[in-house]
Tab-separated table of N, CA, C and O in Angstrom:
chain	number	residue	atom	x	y	z
H	1	MET	N	0.845	-1.183	0.000
H	1	MET	CA	0.000	0.000	0.000
H	1	MET	C	0.883	1.235	0.000
H	1	MET	O	1.864	1.324	0.717
H	2	SER	N	0.547	2.234	-0.815
H	2	SER	CA	1.353	3.445	-0.916
H	2	SER	C	0.905	4.486	0.108
H	2	SER	O	-0.095	4.317	0.791
H	3	GLU	N	1.673	5.581	0.169
H	3	GLU	CA	1.331	6.672	1.081
H	3	GLU	C	-0.072	7.197	0.765
H	3	GLU	O	-0.504	7.183	-0.374
H	4	GLN	N	-0.748	7.699	1.770
H	4	GLN	CA	-2.096	8.212	1.585
H	4	GLN	C	-2.120	9.691	1.216
H	4	GLN	O	-3.145	10.205	0.812
H	5	TYR	N	-0.989	10.394	1.381
H	5	TYR	CA	-0.961	11.804	1.021
H	5	TYR	C	0.474	12.266	0.791
H	5	TYR	O	1.427	11.612	1.189
H	6	GLU	N	0.592	13.410	0.122
H	6	GLU	CA	1.889	14.005	-0.173
H	6	GLU	C	1.686	15.517	-0.305
H	6	GLU	O	0.803	15.975	-1.027
H	7	TYR	N	2.489	16.306	0.425
H	7	TYR	CA	2.402	17.758	0.337
H	7	TYR	C	2.918	18.226	-1.021
H	7	TYR	O	3.896	17.704	-1.533
H	8	VAL	N	2.242	19.239	-1.582
H	8	VAL	CA	2.583	19.771	-2.899
H	8	VAL	C	2.883	21.261	-2.741
H	8	VAL	O	2.100	21.984	-2.117
H	9	PRO	N	3.994	21.750	-3.314
H	9	PRO	CA	4.257	23.187	-3.249
H	9	PRO	C	3.221	23.958	-4.074
H	9	PRO	O	2.731	23.449	-5.085
H	10	HIS	N	2.887	25.151	-3.640
H	10	HIS	CA	1.913	25.977	-4.360
H	10	HIS	C	2.301	27.437	-4.184
H	10	HIS	O	2.667	27.859	-3.094
H	11	ARG	N	2.181	28.232	-5.254
H	11	ARG	CA	2.617	29.625	-5.215
H	11	ARG	C	1.781	30.509	-4.300
H	11	ARG	O	2.209	31.584	-3.914
H	12	LEU	N	0.590	30.065	-3.910
H	12	LEU	CA	-0.288	30.884	-3.077
H	12	LEU	C	-0.335	30.447	-1.616
H	12	LEU	O	-1.183	30.929	-0.864
H	13	LEU	N	0.542	29.558	-1.198
H	13	LEU	CA	0.547	29.117	0.205
H	13	LEU	C	0.690	30.313	1.137
H	13	LEU	O	1.469	31.226	0.886
H	14	ARG	N	-0.088	30.296	2.219
H	14	ARG	CA	-0.099	31.337	3.253
H	14	ARG	C	-0.571	32.697	2.737
H	14	ARG	O	-0.325	33.713	3.338
H	15	ARG	N	-1.269	32.679	1.610
H	15	ARG	CA	-1.825	33.918	1.058
H	15	ARG	C	-3.339	33.824	1.036
H	15	ARG	O	-3.909	32.744	1.072
H	16	ARG	N	-3.980	34.974	0.932
H	16	ARG	CA	-5.431	35.023	0.874
H	16	ARG	C	-5.880	34.568	-0.515
H	16	ARG	O	-5.400	35.078	-1.527
H	17	VAL	N	-6.800	33.597	-0.540
H	17	VAL	CA	-7.279	33.023	-1.791
H	17	VAL	C	-8.800	32.957	-1.801
H	17	VAL	O	-9.453	33.154	-0.776
H	18	ARG	N	-9.328	32.626	-2.961
H	18	ARG	CA	-10.771	32.454	-3.137
H	18	ARG	C	-11.019	31.110	-3.793
H	18	ARG	O	-10.344	30.750	-4.761
H	19	ASP	N	-11.975	30.374	-3.262
H	19	ASP	CA	-12.412	29.109	-3.864
H	19	ASP	C	-13.458	29.457	-4.906
H	19	ASP	O	-14.543	29.943	-4.566
H	20	ILE	N	-13.150	29.240	-6.186
H	20	ILE	CA	-14.087	29.638	-7.235
H	20	ILE	C	-15.357	28.791	-7.243
H	20	ILE	O	-16.380	29.229	-7.747
H	21	ALA	N	-15.318	27.619	-6.646
H	21	ALA	CA	-16.502	26.761	-6.610
H	21	ALA	C	-17.555	27.293	-5.638
H	21	ALA	O	-18.754	27.260	-5.928
H	22	SER	N	-17.112	27.803	-4.487
H	22	SER	CA	-18.054	28.272	-3.464
H	22	SER	C	-18.054	29.781	-3.291
H	22	SER	O	-18.980	30.329	-2.696
H	23	GLY	N	-16.992	30.445	-3.762
H	23	GLY	CA	-16.878	31.890	-3.583
H	23	GLY	C	-16.323	32.283	-2.228
H	23	GLY	O	-16.175	33.464	-1.930
H	24	VAL	N	-15.994	31.319	-1.391
H	24	VAL	CA	-15.488	31.583	-0.048
H	24	VAL	C	-14.008	31.949	-0.110
H	24	VAL	O	-13.247	31.365	-0.870
H	25	GLU	N	-13.618	32.930	0.712
H	25	GLU	CA	-12.228	33.356	0.778
H	25	GLU	C	-11.602	32.924	2.092
H	25	GLU	O	-12.287	32.745	3.093
H	26	GLY	N	-10.292	32.764	2.065
H	26	GLY	CA	-9.547	32.399	3.257
H	26	GLY	C	-8.069	32.317	2.935
H	26	GLY	O	-7.628	32.763	1.872
H	27	VAL	N	-7.295	31.737	3.835
H	27	VAL	CA	-5.852	31.606	3.665
H	27	VAL	C	-5.539	30.167	3.259
H	27	VAL	O	-5.993	29.224	3.901
H	28	LEU	N	-4.759	30.020	2.191
H	28	LEU	CA	-4.371	28.690	1.729
H	28	LEU	C	-3.323	28.127	2.682
H	28	LEU	O	-2.223	28.659	2.793
H	29	MET	N	-3.682	27.069	3.386
H	29	MET	CA	-2.805	26.490	4.397
H	29	MET	C	-1.930	25.375	3.838
H	29	MET	O	-0.794	25.206	4.269
H	30	ALA	N	-2.452	24.599	2.897
H	30	ALA	CA	-1.692	23.482	2.337
H	30	ALA	C	-2.367	22.988	1.071
H	30	ALA	O	-3.572	23.169	0.878
H	31	VAL	N	-1.564	22.374	0.212
H	31	VAL	CA	-2.084	21.622	-0.927
H	31	VAL	C	-1.499	20.229	-0.791
H	31	VAL	O	-0.292	20.057	-0.635
H	32	ILE	N	-2.377	19.254	-0.789
H	32	ILE	CA	-1.960	17.874	-0.534
H	32	ILE	C	-2.499	16.962	-1.629
H	32	ILE	O	-3.676	17.027	-1.977
H	33	ASN	N	-1.621	16.140	-2.177
H	33	ASN	CA	-2.012	15.123	-3.142
H	33	ASN	C	-2.485	13.921	-2.320
H	33	ASN	O	-1.684	13.253	-1.679
H	34	GLU	N	-3.789	13.696	-2.299
H	34	GLU	CA	-4.369	12.665	-1.440
H	34	GLU	C	-5.003	11.539	-2.243
H	34	GLU	O	-5.586	11.768	-3.296
H	35	ASN	N	-4.906	10.349	-1.681
H	35	ASN	CA	-5.629	9.203	-2.216
H	35	ASN	C	-7.047	9.310	-1.666
H	35	ASN	O	-7.289	9.088	-0.495
H	36	VAL	N	-7.994	9.665	-2.535
H	36	VAL	CA	-9.371	9.870	-2.103
H	36	VAL	C	-10.262	8.661	-2.367
H	36	VAL	O	-11.475	8.722	-2.163
H	37	SER	N	-9.652	7.569	-2.790
H	37	SER	CA	-10.407	6.351	-3.063
H	37	SER	C	-10.934	5.749	-1.762
H	37	SER	O	-10.290	5.805	-0.729
H	38	ASP	N	-12.114	5.156	-1.833
H	38	ASP	CA	-12.658	4.487	-0.651
H	38	ASP	C	-12.404	2.981	-0.683
H	38	ASP	O	-12.840	2.257	0.201
H	39	THR	N	-11.691	2.518	-1.720
H	39	THR	CA	-11.331	1.104	-1.788
H	39	THR	C	-9.831	0.976	-2.035
H	39	THR	O	-9.218	1.846	-2.639
H	40	ALA	N	-9.267	-0.105	-1.573
H	40	ALA	CA	-7.839	-0.339	-1.775
H	40	ALA	C	-7.560	-0.910	-3.165
H	40	ALA	O	-6.429	-0.894	-3.632
H	41	ALA	N	-8.594	-1.393	-3.820
H	41	ALA	CA	-8.418	-2.028	-5.126
H	41	ALA	C	-7.963	-1.049	-6.203
H	41	ALA	O	-7.173	-1.390	-7.056
H	42	GLN	N	-8.482	0.172	-6.151
H	42	GLN	CA	-8.115	1.156	-7.168
H	42	GLN	C	-7.891	2.507	-6.503
H	42	GLN	O	-8.801	3.078	-5.917
H	43	GLU	N	-6.663	3.022	-6.622
H	43	GLU	CA	-6.343	4.304	-6.021
H	43	GLU	C	-6.814	5.441	-6.920
H	43	GLU	O	-6.764	5.342	-8.135
H	44	ARG	N	-7.266	6.516	-6.291
H	44	ARG	CA	-7.660	7.724	-7.010
H	44	ARG	C	-7.038	8.905	-6.287
H	44	ARG	O	-7.392	9.191	-5.143
H	45	TRP	N	-6.091	9.567	-6.936
H	45	TRP	CA	-5.351	10.664	-6.327
H	45	TRP	C	-5.888	11.997	-6.811
H	45	TRP	O	-6.266	12.145	-7.959
H	46	MET	N	-5.897	12.971	-5.893
H	46	MET	CA	-6.419	14.297	-6.215
H	46	MET	C	-5.668	15.325	-5.391
H	46	MET	O	-5.372	15.084	-4.218
H	47	GLU	N	-5.360	16.477	-6.001
H	47	GLU	CA	-4.725	17.559	-5.257
H	47	GLU	C	-5.812	18.381	-4.586
H	47	GLU	O	-6.642	18.997	-5.252
H	48	LEU	N	-5.816	18.355	-3.244
H	48	LEU	CA	-6.794	19.090	-2.456
H	48	LEU	C	-6.137	20.293	-1.795
H	48	LEU	O	-5.050	20.183	-1.230
H	49	ALA	N	-6.813	21.429	-1.871
H	49	ALA	CA	-6.352	22.649	-1.215
H	49	ALA	C	-7.085	22.779	0.110
H	49	ALA	O	-8.306	22.628	0.167
H	50	TYR	N	-6.337	23.052	1.168
H	50	TYR	CA	-6.908	23.286	2.490
H	50	TYR	C	-6.907	24.781	2.739
H	50	TYR	O	-5.846	25.398	2.805
H	51	ILE	N	-8.095	25.359	2.859
H	51	ILE	CA	-8.250	26.797	3.034
H	51	ILE	C	-8.865	27.064	4.401
H	51	ILE	O	-9.869	26.450	4.769
H	52	ARG	N	-8.260	27.991	5.157
H	52	ARG	CA	-8.785	28.375	6.471
H	52	ARG	C	-9.626	29.633	6.286
H	52	ARG	O	-9.124	30.685	5.920
H	53	GLY	N	-10.918	29.506	6.545
H	53	GLY	CA	-11.849	30.618	6.395
H	53	GLY	C	-11.790	31.576	7.570
H	53	GLY	O	-11.045	31.378	8.533
H	54	ALA	N	-12.606	32.635	7.508
H	54	ALA	CA	-12.636	33.662	8.547
H	54	ALA	C	-13.028	33.102	9.911
H	54	ALA	O	-12.601	33.606	10.943
H	55	SER	N	-13.807	32.025	9.932
H	55	SER	CA	-14.245	31.425	11.190
H	55	SER	C	-13.131	30.631	11.872
H	55	SER	O	-13.258	30.236	13.022
H	56	GLY	N	-12.041	30.373	11.128
H	56	GLY	CA	-10.953	29.563	11.669
H	56	GLY	C	-11.051	28.097	11.276
H	56	GLY	O	-10.119	27.336	11.485
H	57	ARG	N	-12.164	27.707	10.702
H	57	ARG	CA	-12.334	26.323	10.254
H	57	ARG	C	-11.770	26.165	8.864
H	57	ARG	O	-11.902	27.048	8.016
H	58	GLU	N	-11.146	25.023	8.625
H	58	GLU	CA	-10.587	24.744	7.311
H	58	GLU	C	-11.558	23.917	6.484
H	58	GLU	O	-12.301	23.104	7.016
H	59	PHE	N	-11.527	24.153	5.191
H	59	PHE	CA	-12.315	23.349	4.259
H	59	PHE	C	-11.419	22.989	3.086
H	59	PHE	O	-10.357	23.574	2.899
H	60	THR	N	-11.849	22.001	2.325
H	60	THR	CA	-11.059	21.566	1.182
H	60	THR	C	-11.800	21.853	-0.114
H	60	THR	O	-13.035	21.919	-0.152
H	61	THR	N	-11.016	22.000	-1.150
H	61	THR	CA	-11.532	22.147	-2.503
H	61	THR	C	-10.450	21.634	-3.445
H	61	THR	O	-9.302	21.452	-3.025
H	62	ALA	N	-10.791	21.401	-4.674
H	62	ALA	CA	-9.783	20.994	-5.654
H	62	ALA	C	-8.771	22.124	-5.804
H	62	ALA	O	-9.145	23.303	-5.830
H	63	ALA	N	-7.512	21.784	-5.898
H	63	ALA	CA	-6.463	22.802	-6.018
H	63	ALA	C	-6.673	23.670	-7.261
H	63	ALA	O	-6.293	24.838	-7.269
H	64	THR	N	-7.304	23.126	-8.280
H	64	THR	CA	-7.567	23.910	-9.491
H	64	THR	C	-8.625	24.979	-9.270
H	64	THR	O	-8.779	25.869	-10.110
H	65	ASN	N	-9.369	24.923	-8.166
H	65	ASN	CA	-10.396	25.924	-7.848
H	65	ASN	C	-9.839	27.126	-7.093
H	65	ASN	O	-10.595	28.029	-6.764
H	66	VAL	N	-8.556	27.143	-6.802
H	66	VAL	CA	-7.967	28.201	-5.976
H	66	VAL	C	-7.400	29.305	-6.850
H	66	VAL	O	-6.668	29.047	-7.803
H	67	GLN	N	-7.781	30.536	-6.510
H	67	GLN	CA	-7.208	31.694	-7.187
H	67	GLN	C	-6.924	32.775	-6.155
H	67	GLN	O	-7.500	32.745	-5.065
H	68	PRO	N	-6.039	33.743	-6.458
H	68	PRO	CA	-5.774	34.811	-5.487
H	68	PRO	C	-7.058	35.571	-5.188
H	68	PRO	O	-7.896	35.773	-6.076
H	69	ALA	N	-7.230	35.976	-3.938
H	69	ALA	CA	-8.402	36.775	-3.569
H	69	ALA	C	-8.316	38.116	-4.295
H	69	ALA	O	-7.227	38.607	-4.575
H	70	PRO	N	-9.465	38.719	-4.619
H	70	PRO	CA	-9.462	39.968	-5.380
H	70	PRO	C	-8.649	41.094	-4.736
H	70	PRO	O	-8.131	41.943	-5.442
H	71	ASP	N	-8.507	41.098	-3.420
H	71	ASP	CA	-7.764	42.180	-2.755
H	71	ASP	C	-6.252	41.950	-2.745
H	71	ASP	O	-5.504	42.792	-2.278
H	72	GLN	N	-5.787	40.816	-3.281
H	72	GLN	CA	-4.361	40.510	-3.303
H	72	GLN	C	-3.700	41.161	-4.507
H	72	GLN	O	-4.292	41.241	-5.576
H	73	PRO	N	-2.443	41.619	-4.344
H	73	PRO	CA	-1.741	42.165	-5.502
H	73	PRO	C	-1.473	41.075	-6.522
H	73	PRO	O	-1.330	39.912	-6.175
H	74	GLU	N	-1.418	41.470	-7.783
H	74	GLU	CA	-1.138	40.504	-8.843
H	74	GLU	C	0.301	40.028	-8.744
H	74	GLU	O	1.154	40.722	-8.213
H	75	THR	N	0.561	38.852	-9.289
H	75	THR	CA	1.931	38.346	-9.305
H	75	THR	C	2.723	39.098	-10.362
H	75	THR	O	2.157	39.743	-11.239
H	76	ALA	N	4.019	39.007	-10.301
H	76	ALA	CA	4.884	39.737	-11.235
H	76	ALA	C	4.567	39.400	-12.683
H	76	ALA	O	4.610	40.250	-13.553
H	77	SER	N	4.225	38.158	-12.970
H	77	SER	CA	3.940	37.768	-14.351
H	77	SER	C	2.620	38.336	-14.836
H	77	SER	O	2.385	38.420	-16.031
H	78	GLY	N	1.746	38.751	-13.922
H	78	GLY	CA	0.447	39.269	-14.329
H	78	GLY	C	0.381	40.785	-14.383
H	78	GLY	O	-0.603	41.351	-14.823
H	79	ARG	N	1.425	41.482	-13.951
H	79	ARG	CA	1.430	42.937	-13.941
H	79	ARG	C	1.834	43.509	-15.286
H	79	ARG	O	2.706	42.988	-15.951
H	80	ARG	N	1.223	44.611	-15.625
H	80	ARG	CA	1.663	45.354	-16.810
H	80	ARG	C	2.797	46.271	-16.407
H	80	ARG	O	2.869	46.742	-15.282
H	81	ASP	N	3.672	46.555	-17.318
H	81	ASP	CA	4.754	47.496	-17.072
H	81	ASP	C	4.158	48.899	-17.086
H	81	ASP	O	3.738	49.397	-18.127
H	82	GLN	N	4.103	49.556	-15.915
H	82	GLN	CA	3.472	50.849	-15.787
H	82	GLN	C	4.229	51.939	-16.559
H	82	GLN	O	3.656	52.936	-16.953
H	83	ARG	N	5.528	51.769	-16.792
H	83	ARG	CA	6.310	52.775	-17.500
H	83	ARG	C	5.897	52.873	-18.969
H	83	ARG	O	6.025	53.906	-19.583
H	84	SER	N	5.376	51.777	-19.527
H	84	SER	CA	5.012	51.788	-20.937
H	84	SER	C	3.561	52.186	-21.155
H	84	SER	O	3.108	52.307	-22.281
H	85	ALA	N	2.814	52.382	-20.083
H	85	ALA	CA	1.382	52.713	-20.215
H	85	ALA	C	1.159	54.181	-20.505
H	85	ALA	O	1.916	55.036	-20.266
C-alpha cells in the first residue's frame, strides 16, 4: 500500500485566496495530493487545497479551484509594465 498523502508546493501558500466553486475566501494552508479512493483495489489521487476561512475552520476544494483573492496584488507575471502605459 502506498502513502495516503503528499504535500505539494503551491505559489499561493499562506496567502489570501478564493475558492471559485463556493466563492469563499480564506488563507491557503496546504495543498496535498491525497488518495481519495474508498477502496484499496483502485487508487484515485487528487490535489486538495486546504483553506482556512474567517471562522478559523478549514475546508477543502480541488487545487484547481484556488485563485488569489481579489484584494491581493497581482503576481509579477500578471502585472503590466506601468512605464510603458
